[in-house]
PDB file of C-alpha atoms (C1' of nucleotides) in Angstrom:
ATOM      1  CA  UNK A   1     127.248  48.461 139.929  1.00  0.00           C
ATOM      2  CA  UNK A   2     129.206  48.676 142.643  1.00  0.00           C
ATOM      3  CA  UNK A   3     128.986  47.703 146.105  1.00  0.00           C
ATOM      4  CA  UNK A   4     129.691  50.290 148.290  1.00  0.00           C
ATOM      5  CA  UNK A   5     128.298  52.705 149.943  1.00  0.00           C
ATOM      6  CA  UNK A   6     128.367  52.324 153.421  1.00  0.00           C
ATOM      7  CA  UNK A   7     130.999  54.844 154.111  1.00  0.00           C
ATOM      8  CA  UNK A   8     128.558  57.673 154.508  1.00  0.00           C
ATOM      9  CA  UNK A   9     126.335  57.029 157.470  1.00  0.00           C
ATOM     10  CA  UNK A  10     123.834  59.794 157.257  1.00  0.00           C
ATOM     11  CA  UNK A  11     123.633  61.438 153.871  1.00  0.00           C
ATOM     12  CA  UNK A  12     122.944  58.705 151.347  1.00  0.00           C
ATOM     13  CA  UNK A  13     119.139  59.184 150.952  1.00  0.00           C
ATOM     14  CA  UNK A  14     119.553  62.912 150.729  1.00  0.00           C
ATOM     15  CA  UNK A  15     121.938  62.605 147.828  1.00  0.00           C
ATOM     16  CA  UNK A  16     119.261  60.932 145.732  1.00  0.00           C
ATOM     17  CA  UNK A  17     116.756  63.694 146.358  1.00  0.00           C
ATOM     18  CA  UNK A  18     119.421  66.351 145.864  1.00  0.00           C
ATOM     19  CA  UNK A  19     120.251  64.871 142.478  1.00  0.00           C
ATOM     20  CA  UNK A  20     116.612  65.148 141.450  1.00  0.00           C
ATOM     21  CA  UNK A  21     116.557  68.722 142.678  1.00  0.00           C
ATOM     22  CA  UNK A  22     119.619  69.539 140.665  1.00  0.00           C
ATOM     23  CA  UNK A  23     118.060  68.094 137.508  1.00  0.00           C
ATOM     24  CA  UNK A  24     114.891  70.148 137.944  1.00  0.00           C
ATOM     25  CA  UNK A  25     116.746  73.378 138.615  1.00  0.00           C
ATOM     26  CA  UNK A  26     118.903  72.695 135.591  1.00  0.00           C
ATOM     27  CA  UNK A  27     115.851  72.488 133.339  1.00  0.00           C
ATOM     28  CA  UNK A  28     114.376  75.675 134.757  1.00  0.00           C
ATOM     29  CA  UNK A  29     117.615  77.519 134.140  1.00  0.00           C
ATOM     30  CA  UNK A  30     117.654  76.187 130.610  1.00  0.00           C
ATOM     31  CA  UNK A  31     114.349  77.886 129.816  1.00  0.00           C
ATOM     32  CA  UNK A  32     115.010  80.740 127.372  1.00  0.00           C
ATOM     33  CA  UNK A  33     113.914  84.248 128.100  1.00  0.00           C
ATOM     34  CA  UNK A  34     110.419  85.111 126.947  1.00  0.00           C
ATOM     35  CA  UNK A  35     109.434  81.472 127.232  1.00  0.00           C
ATOM     36  CA  UNK A  36     107.790  79.423 129.936  1.00  0.00           C
ATOM     37  CA  UNK A  37     107.400  75.783 130.809  1.00  0.00           C
ATOM     38  CA  UNK A  38     105.045  73.808 133.011  1.00  0.00           C
ATOM     39  CA  UNK A  39     105.630  71.695 136.095  1.00  0.00           C
ATOM     40  CA  UNK A  40     104.380  68.619 134.281  1.00  0.00           C
ATOM     41  CA  UNK A  41     106.815  69.207 131.420  1.00  0.00           C
ATOM     42  CA  UNK A  42     109.719  69.392 133.833  1.00  0.00           C
ATOM     43  CA  UNK A  43     108.497  66.275 135.572  1.00  0.00           C
ATOM     44  CA  UNK A  44     108.563  64.394 132.294  1.00  0.00           C
ATOM     45  CA  UNK A  45     111.852  65.925 131.253  1.00  0.00           C
ATOM     46  CA  UNK A  46     113.663  64.733 134.324  1.00  0.00           C
ATOM     47  CA  UNK A  47     111.733  61.502 134.239  1.00  0.00           C
ATOM     48  CA  UNK A  48     109.423  61.364 137.011  1.00  0.00           C
ATOM     49  CA  UNK A  49     108.098  61.297 140.349  1.00  0.00           C
ATOM     50  CA  UNK A  50     105.075  63.493 139.774  1.00  0.00           C
ATOM     51  CA  UNK A  51     104.538  67.121 138.979  1.00  0.00           C
ATOM     52  CA  UNK A  52     103.906  67.687 142.661  1.00  0.00           C
ATOM     53  CA  UNK A  53     107.449  66.739 143.459  1.00  0.00           C
ATOM     54  CA  UNK A  54     108.683  69.324 140.993  1.00  0.00           C
ATOM     55  CA  UNK A  55     106.683  71.998 142.754  1.00  0.00           C
ATOM     56  CA  UNK A  56     108.128  70.868 146.050  1.00  0.00           C
ATOM     57  CA  UNK A  57     111.642  71.267 144.704  1.00  0.00           C
ATOM     58  CA  UNK A  58     110.855  74.754 143.467  1.00  0.00           C
ATOM     59  CA  UNK A  59     109.423  75.839 146.769  1.00  0.00           C
ATOM     60  CA  UNK A  60     112.508  74.633 148.542  1.00  0.00           C
ATOM     61  CA  UNK A  61     115.356  75.364 146.139  1.00  0.00           C
ATOM     62  CA  UNK A  62     113.542  77.382 143.456  1.00  0.00           C
ATOM     63  CA  UNK A  63     114.797  80.565 145.055  1.00  0.00           C
ATOM     64  CA  UNK A  64     117.988  80.191 143.034  1.00  0.00           C
ATOM     65  CA  UNK A  65     116.366  79.848 139.628  1.00  0.00           C
ATOM     66  CA  UNK A  66     114.034  81.870 137.326  1.00  0.00           C
ATOM     67  CA  UNK A  67     110.926  80.459 138.993  1.00  0.00           C
ATOM     68  CA  UNK A  68     108.736  82.946 137.153  1.00  0.00           C
ATOM     69  CA  UNK A  69     109.390  81.034 133.913  1.00  0.00           C
ATOM     70  CA  UNK A  70     107.619  78.070 135.436  1.00  0.00           C
ATOM     71  CA  UNK A  71     103.838  78.149 135.226  1.00  0.00           C
ATOM     72  CA  UNK A  72     100.996  75.719 135.686  1.00  0.00           C
ATOM     73  CA  UNK A  73      99.542  73.522 132.945  1.00  0.00           C
ATOM     74  CA  UNK A  74      96.739  75.994 132.269  1.00  0.00           C
ATOM     75  CA  UNK A  75      99.154  78.899 132.057  1.00  0.00           C
ATOM     76  CA  UNK A  76      98.189  80.419 135.367  1.00  0.00           C
ATOM     77  CA  UNK A  77     100.935  82.322 137.102  1.00  0.00           C
ATOM     78  CA  UNK A  78     103.263  80.793 139.590  1.00  0.00           C
ATOM     79  CA  UNK A  79     102.319  81.215 143.235  1.00  0.00           C
ATOM     80  CA  UNK A  80     103.618  83.877 145.434  1.00  0.00           C
ATOM     81  CA  UNK A  81     104.612  87.232 144.099  1.00  0.00           C
ATOM     82  CA  UNK A  82     102.697  86.741 140.878  1.00  0.00           C
ATOM     83  CA  UNK A  83     102.984  90.456 140.321  1.00  0.00           C
ATOM     84  CA  UNK A  84     106.738  90.144 140.100  1.00  0.00           C
ATOM     85  CA  UNK A  85     106.353  87.334 137.605  1.00  0.00           C
ATOM     86  CA  UNK A  86     104.120  89.579 135.467  1.00  0.00           C
ATOM     87  CA  UNK A  87     106.820  92.218 135.493  1.00  0.00           C
ATOM     88  CA  UNK A  88     109.328  89.660 134.236  1.00  0.00           C
ATOM     89  CA  UNK A  89     107.003  88.629 131.416  1.00  0.00           C
ATOM     90  CA  UNK A  90     106.627  92.242 130.350  1.00  0.00           C
ATOM     91  CA  UNK A  91     110.376  92.671 130.362  1.00  0.00           C
ATOM     92  CA  UNK A  92     111.049  89.479 128.463  1.00  0.00           C
ATOM     93  CA  UNK A  93     108.156  90.032 126.099  1.00  0.00           C
ATOM     94  CA  UNK A  94     106.332  86.892 127.104  1.00  0.00           C
ATOM     95  CA  UNK A  95     102.886  86.600 125.551  1.00  0.00           C
ATOM     96  CA  UNK A  96     100.294  87.379 128.167  1.00  0.00           C
ATOM     97  CA  UNK A  97      96.559  86.956 127.908  1.00  0.00           C
ATOM     98  CA  UNK A  98      93.866  89.304 129.115  1.00  0.00           C
ATOM     99  CA  UNK A  99      93.405  87.500 132.394  1.00  0.00           C
ATOM    100  CA  UNK A 100      97.045  88.062 133.269  1.00  0.00           C
ATOM    101  CA  UNK A 101      97.958  84.511 132.462  1.00  0.00           C
ATOM    102  CA  UNK A 102     100.769  83.417 130.225  1.00  0.00           C
ATOM    103  CA  UNK A 103      99.794  82.529 126.704  1.00  0.00           C
ATOM    104  CA  UNK A 104     101.111  79.000 126.473  1.00  0.00           C
ATOM    105  CA  UNK A 105     100.198  79.007 122.787  1.00  0.00           C
ATOM    106  CA  UNK A 106     103.006  81.511 122.302  1.00  0.00           C
ATOM    107  CA  UNK A 107     105.461  81.018 125.099  1.00  0.00           C
ATOM    108  CA  UNK A 108     105.146  77.335 125.819  1.00  0.00           C
ATOM    109  CA  UNK A 109     108.619  75.843 125.681  1.00  0.00           C
ATOM    110  CA  UNK A 110     109.420  72.198 126.345  1.00  0.00           C
ATOM    111  CA  UNK A 111     112.809  71.080 127.556  1.00  0.00           C
ATOM    112  CA  UNK A 112     114.660  68.181 126.038  1.00  0.00           C
ATOM    113  CA  UNK A 113     113.593  64.806 127.398  1.00  0.00           C
ATOM    114  CA  UNK A 114     117.254  64.016 127.731  1.00  0.00           C
ATOM    115  CA  UNK A 115     118.916  66.591 129.902  1.00  0.00           C
ATOM    116  CA  UNK A 116     122.183  65.100 129.334  1.00  0.00           C
ATOM    117  CA  UNK A 117     124.539  67.498 129.642  1.00  0.00           C
TER     118      UNK A 117
ATOM    119  C1'  DA B   1     105.800  55.082 161.822  1.00  0.00           C
ATOM    120  C1'  DC B   2     101.631  57.976 160.892  1.00  0.00           C
ATOM    121  C1'  DA B   3      99.129  61.779 159.175  1.00  0.00           C
ATOM    122  C1'  DT B   4      99.175  66.263 156.812  1.00  0.00           C
ATOM    123  C1'  DT B   5     100.409  69.434 153.404  1.00  0.00           C
ATOM    124  C1'  DG B   6     101.857  71.020 149.053  1.00  0.00           C
ATOM    125  C1'  DA B   7     105.015  76.357 143.839  1.00  0.00           C
ATOM    126  C1'  DC B   8     100.083  70.263 140.177  1.00  0.00           C
ATOM    127  C1'  DG B   9      97.027  68.088 136.606  1.00  0.00           C
ATOM    128  C1'  DG B  10      92.906  66.901 134.704  1.00  0.00           C
ATOM    129  C1'  DG B  11      87.961  66.403 134.728  1.00  0.00           C
ATOM    130  C1'  DC B  12      83.386  68.065 135.730  1.00  0.00           C
ATOM    131  C1'  DC B  13      79.702  71.553 136.594  1.00  0.00           C
TER     132       DC B  13
ATOM    133  C1'  DT C   1      85.519  81.398 131.859  1.00  0.00           C
ATOM    134  C1'  DG C   2      85.836  80.243 136.480  1.00  0.00           C
ATOM    135  C1'  DG C   3      85.435  77.366 140.474  1.00  0.00           C
ATOM    136  C1'  DC C   4      85.256  72.709 142.860  1.00  0.00           C
ATOM    137  C1'  DC C   5      86.796  67.811 143.570  1.00  0.00           C
ATOM    138  C1'  DC C   6      89.715  63.867 143.190  1.00  0.00           C
ATOM    139  C1'  DG C   7      94.001  61.583 142.402  1.00  0.00           C
ATOM    140  C1'  DC C   8      99.299  61.098 142.447  1.00  0.00           C
ATOM    141  C1'  DC C   9     104.019  61.283 144.699  1.00  0.00           C
ATOM    142  C1'  DA C  10     107.066  62.571 148.075  1.00  0.00           C
ATOM    143  C1'  DA C  11     108.892  65.583 151.921  1.00  0.00           C
ATOM    144  C1'  DT C  12     108.163  67.487 156.503  1.00  0.00           C
ATOM    145  C1'  DG C  13     106.399  67.727 161.306  1.00  0.00           C
TER     146       DG C  13
END
DNA sequence: ACATTGACGGGCC
DNA sequence: TGGCCCGCCAATG
Protein backbone atom coordinates (compact mmCIF):
# COMPACT_ATOMS: atom_id res chain seq x y z
CA UNK A 1 0.00 0.00 0.00
CA UNK A 2 0.93 3.13 -0.76
CA UNK A 3 3.57 4.68 -2.66
CA UNK A 4 5.25 7.13 -0.88
CA UNK A 5 7.79 7.59 1.09
CA UNK A 6 10.36 9.53 -0.27
CA UNK A 7 9.70 12.61 1.67
CA UNK A 8 11.98 11.64 4.50
CA UNK A 9 15.52 11.42 3.26
CA UNK A 10 17.35 10.04 6.20
CA UNK A 11 15.14 8.37 8.76
CA UNK A 12 13.16 5.70 6.94
CA UNK A 13 15.27 2.62 7.89
CA UNK A 14 15.47 3.76 11.46
CA UNK A 15 11.71 3.90 11.76
CA UNK A 16 11.46 0.19 11.03
CA UNK A 17 13.94 -0.72 13.73
CA UNK A 18 12.37 1.75 16.14
CA UNK A 19 9.00 0.10 15.61
CA UNK A 20 10.49 -3.26 16.53
CA UNK A 21 12.07 -1.71 19.59
CA UNK A 22 8.77 -0.25 20.64
CA UNK A 23 7.05 -3.63 20.32
CA UNK A 24 9.67 -5.35 22.47
CA UNK A 25 9.59 -2.70 25.17
CA UNK A 26 5.82 -2.91 25.17
CA UNK A 27 5.92 -6.63 25.91
CA UNK A 28 8.45 -6.18 28.69
CA UNK A 29 6.30 -3.53 30.31
CA UNK A 30 3.33 -5.84 30.04
CA UNK A 31 5.03 -8.45 32.21
CA UNK A 32 3.21 -8.61 35.57
CA UNK A 33 5.03 -8.17 38.81
CA UNK A 34 6.43 -11.34 40.31
CA UNK A 35 6.65 -12.87 36.86
CA UNK A 36 9.41 -13.13 34.29
CA UNK A 37 9.71 -13.86 30.61
CA UNK A 38 12.53 -14.94 28.34
CA UNK A 39 14.20 -13.26 25.39
CA UNK A 40 13.05 -16.05 23.09
CA UNK A 41 9.45 -15.62 24.23
CA UNK A 42 9.56 -11.93 23.43
CA UNK A 43 11.13 -12.68 20.08
CA UNK A 44 8.25 -14.97 19.22
CA UNK A 45 5.68 -12.60 20.65
CA UNK A 46 6.74 -9.73 18.46
CA UNK A 47 7.32 -12.10 15.59
CA UNK A 48 10.85 -12.37 14.90
CA UNK A 49 14.23 -11.52 14.02
CA UNK A 50 16.01 -13.67 16.57
CA UNK A 51 16.33 -13.63 20.31
CA UNK A 52 19.65 -11.88 19.86
CA UNK A 53 17.93 -8.89 18.38
CA UNK A 54 15.70 -8.68 21.43
CA UNK A 55 18.74 -8.57 23.67
CA UNK A 56 20.20 -5.85 21.51
CA UNK A 57 17.07 -3.76 21.93
CA UNK A 58 17.18 -4.21 25.68
CA UNK A 59 20.79 -3.18 25.92
CA UNK A 60 20.06 -0.06 23.96
CA UNK A 61 16.58 0.99 25.06
CA UNK A 62 15.96 -1.45 27.93
CA UNK A 63 16.95 1.24 30.38
CA UNK A 64 13.37 2.50 30.28
CA UNK A 65 11.68 -0.80 31.09
CA UNK A 66 11.68 -3.42 33.90
CA UNK A 67 14.64 -5.26 32.39
CA UNK A 68 14.98 -7.40 35.50
CA UNK A 69 11.76 -9.21 34.54
CA UNK A 70 13.53 -10.48 31.45
CA UNK A 71 15.70 -13.54 31.96
CA UNK A 72 17.40 -16.11 29.80
CA UNK A 73 15.81 -19.36 28.63
CA UNK A 74 17.42 -21.32 31.46
CA UNK A 75 16.26 -18.82 34.05
CA UNK A 76 19.66 -17.31 34.65
CA UNK A 77 19.63 -13.69 35.70
CA UNK A 78 19.86 -10.84 33.30
CA UNK A 79 23.32 -9.40 32.75
CA UNK A 80 24.67 -6.46 34.54
CA UNK A 81 23.58 -5.60 38.02
CA UNK A 82 22.19 -9.05 38.66
CA UNK A 83 22.21 -8.21 42.33
CA UNK A 84 19.68 -5.48 41.72
CA UNK A 85 17.52 -7.90 39.79
CA UNK A 86 17.62 -10.30 42.77
CA UNK A 87 16.42 -7.51 45.01
CA UNK A 88 13.49 -6.91 42.68
CA UNK A 89 12.57 -10.59 42.73
CA UNK A 90 12.58 -10.58 46.51
CA UNK A 91 10.36 -7.53 46.55
CA UNK A 92 7.95 -8.89 43.98
CA UNK A 93 7.99 -12.36 45.47
CA UNK A 94 9.36 -14.01 42.37
CA UNK A 95 10.23 -17.66 42.87
CA UNK A 96 13.97 -18.01 43.13
CA UNK A 97 16.00 -21.18 43.17
CA UNK A 98 18.97 -22.01 45.33
CA UNK A 99 21.49 -20.96 42.72
CA UNK A 100 20.02 -17.48 42.65
CA UNK A 101 18.24 -18.11 39.40
CA UNK A 102 14.61 -17.46 38.72
CA UNK A 103 12.34 -20.45 38.97
CA UNK A 104 10.77 -20.44 35.54
CA UNK A 105 8.49 -23.25 36.69
CA UNK A 106 6.81 -20.70 38.94
CA UNK A 107 7.37 -17.31 37.42
CA UNK A 108 7.51 -18.07 33.74
CA UNK A 109 5.02 -15.81 32.01
CA UNK A 110 4.43 -15.72 28.27
CA UNK A 111 3.10 -12.66 26.52
CA UNK A 112 0.31 -12.80 24.01
CA UNK A 113 1.45 -13.71 20.51
CA UNK A 114 -0.68 -10.85 19.30
CA UNK A 115 0.41 -7.67 20.97
CA UNK A 116 -2.29 -5.81 19.39
CA UNK A 117 -3.10 -3.19 21.35
C1' DA B 1 31.16 -2.67 2.20
C1' DC B 2 33.49 -5.73 5.63
C1' DA B 3 34.34 -7.71 10.00
C1' DT B 4 33.23 -7.89 14.94
C1' DT B 5 30.38 -8.07 18.81
C1' DG B 6 26.40 -9.01 21.42
C1' DA B 7 21.32 -8.16 27.68
C1' DC B 8 20.51 -15.64 23.41
C1' DG B 9 19.27 -20.61 22.65
C1' DG B 10 20.14 -25.22 22.47
C1' DG B 11 23.11 -29.20 22.48
C1' DC B 12 26.97 -31.80 24.23
C1' DC B 13 30.48 -33.31 27.68
C1' DT C 1 24.90 -28.98 37.84
C1' DG C 2 28.08 -26.39 35.39
C1' DG C 3 30.92 -25.15 31.55
C1' DC C 4 32.10 -25.11 26.44
C1' DC C 5 30.88 -24.73 21.42
C1' DC C 6 28.14 -23.65 17.48
C1' DG C 7 24.52 -21.32 15.10
C1' DC C 8 21.22 -17.27 14.10
C1' DC C 9 20.09 -12.25 13.17
C1' DA C 10 21.03 -7.61 13.13
C1' DA C 11 23.38 -3.24 14.72
C1' DT C 12 27.68 -0.72 15.31
C1' DG C 13 32.51 0.69 14.34
